[in-house]
XYZ file of C-alpha atoms in Angstrom:
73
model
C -32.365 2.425 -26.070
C -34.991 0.117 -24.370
C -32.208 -1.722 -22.603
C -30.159 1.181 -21.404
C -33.652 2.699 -19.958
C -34.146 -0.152 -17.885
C -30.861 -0.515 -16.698
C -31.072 3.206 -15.340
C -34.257 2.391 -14.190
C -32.931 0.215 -11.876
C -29.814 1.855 -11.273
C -32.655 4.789 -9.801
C -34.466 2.135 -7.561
C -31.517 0.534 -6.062
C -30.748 4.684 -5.446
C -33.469 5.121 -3.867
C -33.140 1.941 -1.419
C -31.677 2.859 1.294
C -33.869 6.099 1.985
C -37.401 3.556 1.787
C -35.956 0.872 3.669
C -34.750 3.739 6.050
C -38.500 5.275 6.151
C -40.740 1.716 6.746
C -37.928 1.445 9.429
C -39.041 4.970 10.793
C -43.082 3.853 10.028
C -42.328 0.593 11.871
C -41.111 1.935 15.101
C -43.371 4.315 15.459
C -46.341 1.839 15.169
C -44.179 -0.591 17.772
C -44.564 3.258 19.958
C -47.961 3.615 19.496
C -48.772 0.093 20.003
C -47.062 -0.213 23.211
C -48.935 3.503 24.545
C -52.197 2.367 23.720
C -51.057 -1.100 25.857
C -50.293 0.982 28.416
C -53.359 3.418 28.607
C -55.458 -0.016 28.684
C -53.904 -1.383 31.440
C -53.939 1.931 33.450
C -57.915 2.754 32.443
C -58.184 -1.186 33.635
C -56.470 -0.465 36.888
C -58.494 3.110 37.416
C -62.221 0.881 36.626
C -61.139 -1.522 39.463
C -59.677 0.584 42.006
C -63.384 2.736 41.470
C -65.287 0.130 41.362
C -63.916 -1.702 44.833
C -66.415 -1.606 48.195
C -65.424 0.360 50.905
C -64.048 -2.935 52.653
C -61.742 -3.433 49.736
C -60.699 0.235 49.897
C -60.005 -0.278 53.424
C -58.107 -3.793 53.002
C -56.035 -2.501 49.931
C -54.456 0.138 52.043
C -53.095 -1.910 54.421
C -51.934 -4.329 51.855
C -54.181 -7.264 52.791
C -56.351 -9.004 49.860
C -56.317 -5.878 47.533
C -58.067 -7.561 44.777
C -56.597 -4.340 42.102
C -52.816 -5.202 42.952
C -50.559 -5.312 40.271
C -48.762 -8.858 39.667
């Protein structure tokens, strides 16, 4: 009885499987999702801080495109 208990014990995980490899699948791409929005609220809150905190001269020179020290690479 033992034996057969454990062999439909695992019979039931390898079951199961495919639906928790299918879910940390799911859980993985939506921390790659967050990850990557919270990259790219950083680098726009960086880009907001140094286009506020440029002089008036900066302001001036980043509008016609010369020495605008908050252009993106």
């Amino acid at each position: 009885q033992r034996a057969s208990a454990i062999v439909e014990g695992e019979k039931a995980a390898l079951a199961a499987m495919p639906q928790i490899r299918a879910r940390i699948a799911q859980l993985e791409a939506e921390r790659a999702r967050t990850l990557l929005l919270a990259q790219q609220k950083a680098a726009q809150d960086k880009q907001q801080a140094c286009l506020e905190s440029r002089s008036r001269l900066q302001k001036i020179t980043g509008m016609v495109g010369l020495n605008d020290p908050c252009a993106n690479p």
